[in-house]
Amino acid sequence: MLAAVRVGGWVVYPLTLLAVLAMAITIDRAYVFARFHAFRRLDAMFVTQPGTPLWLHETRAQSLATRIERDMSRGFWLLETIVTAAPLLGLLGTIVGMMHSFQLFGGSGLVNPGAVTGGVAQSLVATAIGLIVALFALFAFNYFSRRLERLMDDLEVFANERLSELRLGAENTVANASDVP
């Protein structure tokens, strides 16, 4: 890592910060998804009190789903930003490294061949690190976005099944009440 910082120049520092942020968000979201038990919360919500209107259950289910989606997607915006920012920082390192290399060319020819190759190496290291950080953040973002999508689909199916059961129970209660003389 220290060699990459020496060769890659100052651009490696913000890229390292982005890499640490991406890893921290990935670990946090992996932990949250592993420990999440939405169905227990939803199931407890559908315990009905006599006379509770169906619309109230629907509203509670919708707001709980919204809160779950908001909580589970925490940090996604930062991963998305890292996907965009890391390659741009790598490109900035490329430009700085190449500018450094071209400054060494003088009117009298090549001044220091070792310094020119050092500038090219700086540009390549910065670009490579930027791409690696962006790819890591992209894979993490796509993975967790897909897991959240599936979770929200499962929550919707679960809530619809419970609401259908409540509707059926309410219809049966009304039908039984109308059969009684």
PDB file of C-alpha atoms in Angstrom, residues 11-172:
ATOM      1  CA  VAL A  11      -4.578  10.990  -5.516  1.00  0.00           C
ATOM      2  CA  VAL A  12      -4.145   7.652  -3.754  1.00  0.00           C
ATOM      3  CA  TYR A  13      -5.121   9.244  -0.417  1.00  0.00           C
ATOM      4  CA  PRO A  14      -8.705  10.167  -1.390  1.00  0.00           C
ATOM      5  CA  LEU A  15      -8.986   6.865  -3.266  1.00  0.00           C
ATOM      6  CA  THR A  16      -7.972   5.042  -0.076  1.00  0.00           C
ATOM      7  CA  LEU A  17     -10.624   6.968   1.838  1.00  0.00           C
ATOM      8  CA  LEU A  18     -13.241   5.960  -0.749  1.00  0.00           C
ATOM      9  CA  ALA A  19     -12.098   2.340  -0.522  1.00  0.00           C
ATOM     10  CA  VAL A  20     -12.407   2.355   3.271  1.00  0.00           C
ATOM     11  CA  LEU A  21     -15.882   3.935   3.060  1.00  0.00           C
ATOM     12  CA  ALA A  22     -17.004   1.366   0.483  1.00  0.00           C
ATOM     13  CA  MET A  23     -15.759  -1.508   2.633  1.00  0.00           C
ATOM     14  CA  ALA A  24     -17.363  -0.070   5.786  1.00  0.00           C
ATOM     15  CA  ILE A  25     -20.733   0.345   4.062  1.00  0.00           C
ATOM     16  CA  THR A  26     -20.498  -3.131   2.555  1.00  0.00           C
ATOM     17  CA  ILE A  27     -19.729  -4.742   5.915  1.00  0.00           C
ATOM     18  CA  ASP A  28     -22.484  -2.741   7.625  1.00  0.00           C
ATOM     19  CA  ARG A  29     -25.111  -3.613   4.996  1.00  0.00           C
ATOM     20  CA  ALA A  30     -24.064  -7.295   5.016  1.00  0.00           C
ATOM     21  CA  TYR A  31     -24.553  -7.361   8.788  1.00  0.00           C
ATOM     22  CA  VAL A  32     -27.916  -5.567   8.571  1.00  0.00           C
ATOM     23  CA  PHE A  33     -29.259  -7.861   5.841  1.00  0.00           C
ATOM     24  CA  ALA A  34     -28.074 -10.936   7.729  1.00  0.00           C
ATOM     25  CA  ARG A  35     -29.840  -9.882  10.940  1.00  0.00           C
ATOM     26  CA  PHE A  36     -33.021  -8.493   9.410  1.00  0.00           C
ATOM     27  CA  HIS A  37     -36.306 -10.128  10.402  1.00  0.00           C
ATOM     28  CA  ALA A  38     -39.001  -8.083   8.689  1.00  0.00           C
ATOM     29  CA  PHE A  39     -41.576 -10.842   8.647  1.00  0.00           C
ATOM     30  CA  ARG A  40     -41.665 -11.024  12.432  1.00  0.00           C
ATOM     31  CA  ARG A  41     -42.420  -7.312  12.578  1.00  0.00           C
ATOM     32  CA  LEU A  42     -45.083  -7.602   9.902  1.00  0.00           C
ATOM     33  CA  ASP A  43     -46.623 -10.687  11.447  1.00  0.00           C
ATOM     34  CA  ALA A  44     -46.907  -8.947  14.811  1.00  0.00           C
ATOM     35  CA  MET A  45     -48.545  -5.990  13.104  1.00  0.00           C
ATOM     36  CA  PHE A  46     -51.293  -8.179  11.659  1.00  0.00           C
ATOM     37  CA  VAL A  47     -52.469  -9.388  15.064  1.00  0.00           C
ATOM     38  CA  THR A  48     -55.941  -7.939  14.938  1.00  0.00           C
ATOM     39  CA  GLN A  49     -58.072  -6.381  17.569  1.00  0.00           C
ATOM     40  CA  PRO A  50     -61.794  -6.874  17.061  1.00  0.00           C
ATOM     41  CA  GLY A  51     -63.247  -4.025  15.071  1.00  0.00           C
ATOM     42  CA  THR A  52     -59.937  -2.799  13.636  1.00  0.00           C
ATOM     43  CA  PRO A  53     -60.680  -1.495  10.141  1.00  0.00           C
ATOM     44  CA  LEU A  54     -58.878  -3.090   7.217  1.00  0.00           C
ATOM     45  CA  TRP A  55     -57.641   0.258   5.910  1.00  0.00           C
ATOM     46  CA  LEU A  56     -55.686   0.723   9.141  1.00  0.00           C
ATOM     47  CA  HIS A  57     -53.807  -2.548   8.557  1.00  0.00           C
ATOM     48  CA  GLU A  58     -53.097  -1.531   4.959  1.00  0.00           C
ATOM     49  CA  THR A  59     -51.773   1.849   6.055  1.00  0.00           C
ATOM     50  CA  ARG A  60     -49.595   0.328   8.762  1.00  0.00           C
ATOM     51  CA  ALA A  61     -48.190  -2.241   6.323  1.00  0.00           C
ATOM     52  CA  GLN A  62     -47.375   0.475   3.781  1.00  0.00           C
ATOM     53  CA  SER A  63     -45.633   2.705   6.313  1.00  0.00           C
ATOM     54  CA  LEU A  64     -43.691  -0.197   7.790  1.00  0.00           C
ATOM     55  CA  ALA A  65     -42.545  -1.232   4.303  1.00  0.00           C
ATOM     56  CA  THR A  66     -41.448   2.349   3.601  1.00  0.00           C
ATOM     57  CA  ARG A  67     -39.453   2.494   6.845  1.00  0.00           C
ATOM     58  CA  ILE A  68     -37.858  -0.883   6.155  1.00  0.00           C
ATOM     59  CA  GLU A  69     -36.852   0.157   2.643  1.00  0.00           C
ATOM     60  CA  ARG A  70     -35.389   3.444   3.920  1.00  0.00           C
ATOM     61  CA  ASP A  71     -33.454   1.729   6.721  1.00  0.00           C
ATOM     62  CA  MET A  72     -32.146  -1.103   4.560  1.00  0.00           C
ATOM     63  CA  SER A  73     -30.915   1.236   1.799  1.00  0.00           C
ATOM     64  CA  ARG A  74     -28.906   3.445   4.149  1.00  0.00           C
ATOM     65  CA  GLY A  75     -25.519   4.174   2.615  1.00  0.00           C
ATOM     66  CA  PHE A  76     -26.503   3.149  -0.926  1.00  0.00           C
ATOM     67  CA  TRP A  77     -26.171   6.740  -2.132  1.00  0.00           C
ATOM     68  CA  LEU A  78     -22.574   6.809  -0.916  1.00  0.00           C
ATOM     69  CA  LEU A  79     -21.734   3.554  -2.711  1.00  0.00           C
ATOM     70  CA  GLU A  80     -23.276   5.001  -5.852  1.00  0.00           C
ATOM     71  CA  THR A  81     -21.186   8.159  -5.461  1.00  0.00           C
ATOM     72  CA  ILE A  82     -18.014   6.110  -4.961  1.00  0.00           C
ATOM     73  CA  VAL A  83     -18.750   4.197  -8.170  1.00  0.00           C
ATOM     74  CA  THR A  84     -18.657   7.521 -10.010  1.00  0.00           C
ATOM     75  CA  ALA A  85     -15.978   9.377  -8.040  1.00  0.00           C
ATOM     76  CA  ALA A  86     -13.259   6.702  -7.830  1.00  0.00           C
ATOM     77  CA  PRO A  87     -12.583   6.401 -11.572  1.00  0.00           C
ATOM     78  CA  LEU A  88     -12.692  10.188 -11.898  1.00  0.00           C
ATOM     79  CA  LEU A  89     -10.092  10.536  -9.157  1.00  0.00           C
ATOM     80  CA  GLY A  90      -8.032   7.852 -10.907  1.00  0.00           C
ATOM     81  CA  LEU A  91      -8.321   9.842 -14.121  1.00  0.00           C
ATOM     82  CA  LEU A  92      -7.226  12.962 -12.276  1.00  0.00           C
ATOM     83  CA  GLY A  93      -4.178  11.030 -11.067  1.00  0.00           C
ATOM     84  CA  THR A  94      -3.522  10.003 -14.653  1.00  0.00           C
ATOM     85  CA  ILE A  95      -3.638  13.593 -15.840  1.00  0.00           C
ATOM     86  CA  VAL A  96      -1.422  14.840 -12.990  1.00  0.00           C
ATOM     87  CA  GLY A  97       1.104  12.054 -13.614  1.00  0.00           C
ATOM     88  CA  MET A  98       1.208  12.713 -17.342  1.00  0.00           C
ATOM     89  CA  MET A  99       1.531  16.475 -16.808  1.00  0.00           C
ATOM     90  CA  HIS A 100       4.439  15.784 -14.480  1.00  0.00           C
ATOM     91  CA  SER A 101       6.061  13.618 -17.137  1.00  0.00           C
ATOM     92  CA  PHE A 102       5.583  16.194 -19.908  1.00  0.00           C
ATOM     93  CA  GLN A 103       7.004  19.010 -17.762  1.00  0.00           C
ATOM     94  CA  LEU A 104      10.308  17.173 -17.767  1.00  0.00           C
ATOM     95  CA  PHE A 105      10.656  17.613 -21.506  1.00  0.00           C
ATOM     96  CA  GLY A 106      12.546  20.796 -22.126  1.00  0.00           C
ATOM     97  CA  GLY A 107      13.587  22.705 -25.143  1.00  0.00           C
ATOM     98  CA  SER A 108      16.887  20.867 -25.029  1.00  0.00           C
ATOM     99  CA  GLY A 109      15.353  17.385 -25.091  1.00  0.00           C
ATOM    100  CA  LEU A 110      14.747  14.766 -22.465  1.00  0.00           C
ATOM    101  CA  VAL A 111      16.001  15.866 -19.067  1.00  0.00           C
ATOM    102  CA  ASN A 112      15.487  12.814 -16.806  1.00  0.00           C
ATOM    103  CA  PRO A 113      14.195   9.540 -18.275  1.00  0.00           C
ATOM    104  CA  GLY A 114      13.624   8.003 -14.819  1.00  0.00           C
ATOM    105  CA  ALA A 115      11.360  10.882 -13.786  1.00  0.00           C
ATOM    106  CA  VAL A 116       9.313  10.563 -16.994  1.00  0.00           C
ATOM    107  CA  THR A 117       8.646   6.874 -16.390  1.00  0.00           C
ATOM    108  CA  GLY A 118       7.823   7.715 -12.765  1.00  0.00           C
ATOM    109  CA  GLY A 119       5.105  10.094 -13.959  1.00  0.00           C
ATOM    110  CA  VAL A 120       3.695   7.435 -16.268  1.00  0.00           C
ATOM    111  CA  ALA A 121       3.768   4.909 -13.437  1.00  0.00           C
ATOM    112  CA  GLN A 122       1.961   7.418 -11.210  1.00  0.00           C
ATOM    113  CA  SER A 123      -0.767   7.811 -13.781  1.00  0.00           C
ATOM    114  CA  LEU A 124      -1.204   4.061 -14.247  1.00  0.00           C
ATOM    115  CA  VAL A 125      -1.302   3.297 -10.510  1.00  0.00           C
ATOM    116  CA  ALA A 126      -3.873   6.031  -9.852  1.00  0.00           C
ATOM    117  CA  THR A 127      -6.064   4.783 -12.691  1.00  0.00           C
ATOM    118  CA  ALA A 128      -5.834   1.162 -11.562  1.00  0.00           C
ATOM    119  CA  ILE A 129      -6.676   1.962  -7.943  1.00  0.00           C
ATOM    120  CA  GLY A 130      -9.600   4.160  -9.024  1.00  0.00           C
ATOM    121  CA  LEU A 131     -11.019   1.375 -11.175  1.00  0.00           C
ATOM    122  CA  ILE A 132     -10.584  -1.265  -8.458  1.00  0.00           C
ATOM    123  CA  VAL A 133     -12.371   0.886  -5.872  1.00  0.00           C
ATOM    124  CA  ALA A 134     -15.171   1.688  -8.323  1.00  0.00           C
ATOM    125  CA  LEU A 135     -15.646  -1.968  -9.272  1.00  0.00           C
ATOM    126  CA  PHE A 136     -15.804  -3.046  -5.634  1.00  0.00           C
ATOM    127  CA  ALA A 137     -18.392  -0.356  -4.841  1.00  0.00           C
ATOM    128  CA  LEU A 138     -20.370  -1.185  -7.990  1.00  0.00           C
ATOM    129  CA  PHE A 139     -20.599  -4.891  -7.169  1.00  0.00           C
ATOM    130  CA  ALA A 140     -21.576  -4.130  -3.567  1.00  0.00           C
ATOM    131  CA  PHE A 141     -24.194  -1.573  -4.650  1.00  0.00           C
ATOM    132  CA  ASN A 142     -25.726  -3.906  -7.232  1.00  0.00           C
ATOM    133  CA  TYR A 143     -25.757  -6.864  -4.839  1.00  0.00           C
ATOM    134  CA  PHE A 144     -27.453  -4.992  -2.003  1.00  0.00           C
ATOM    135  CA  SER A 145     -29.868  -3.208  -4.336  1.00  0.00           C
ATOM    136  CA  ARG A 146     -30.987  -6.552  -5.719  1.00  0.00           C
ATOM    137  CA  ARG A 147     -31.331  -8.030  -2.211  1.00  0.00           C
ATOM    138  CA  LEU A 148     -33.425  -5.038  -1.165  1.00  0.00           C
ATOM    139  CA  GLU A 149     -35.611  -5.433  -4.248  1.00  0.00           C
ATOM    140  CA  ARG A 150     -36.235  -9.098  -3.433  1.00  0.00           C
ATOM    141  CA  LEU A 151     -36.905  -8.282   0.209  1.00  0.00           C
ATOM    142  CA  MET A 152     -39.457  -5.623  -0.720  1.00  0.00           C
ATOM    143  CA  ASP A 153     -41.151  -8.038  -3.137  1.00  0.00           C
ATOM    144  CA  ASP A 154     -41.318 -10.682  -0.390  1.00  0.00           C
ATOM    145  CA  LEU A 155     -42.711  -8.132   2.061  1.00  0.00           C
ATOM    146  CA  GLU A 156     -45.375  -7.113  -0.418  1.00  0.00           C
ATOM    147  CA  VAL A 157     -46.425 -10.717  -1.038  1.00  0.00           C
ATOM    148  CA  PHE A 158     -46.472 -11.414   2.704  1.00  0.00           C
ATOM    149  CA  ALA A 159     -48.540  -8.293   3.480  1.00  0.00           C
ATOM    150  CA  ASN A 160     -50.980  -9.031   0.637  1.00  0.00           C
ATOM    151  CA  GLU A 161     -51.497 -12.583   1.900  1.00  0.00           C
ATOM    152  CA  ARG A 162     -52.193 -11.352   5.426  1.00  0.00           C
ATOM    153  CA  LEU A 163     -54.514  -8.598   4.196  1.00  0.00           C
ATOM    154  CA  SER A 164     -56.371 -11.138   2.055  1.00  0.00           C
ATOM    155  CA  GLU A 165     -56.821 -13.346   5.110  1.00  0.00           C
ATOM    156  CA  LEU A 166     -58.196 -10.379   7.039  1.00  0.00           C
ATOM    157  CA  ARG A 167     -60.563  -9.495   4.181  1.00  0.00           C
ATOM    158  CA  LEU A 168     -61.782 -13.078   4.001  1.00  0.00           C
ATOM    159  CA  GLY A 169     -62.291 -13.167   7.761  1.00  0.00           C
ATOM    160  CA  ALA A 170     -64.230  -9.901   7.624  1.00  0.00           C
ATOM    161  CA  GLU A 171     -66.397 -11.181   4.757  1.00  0.00           C
ATOM    162  CA  ASN A 172     -67.084 -14.444   6.615  1.00  0.00           C
TER     163      ASN A 172
END
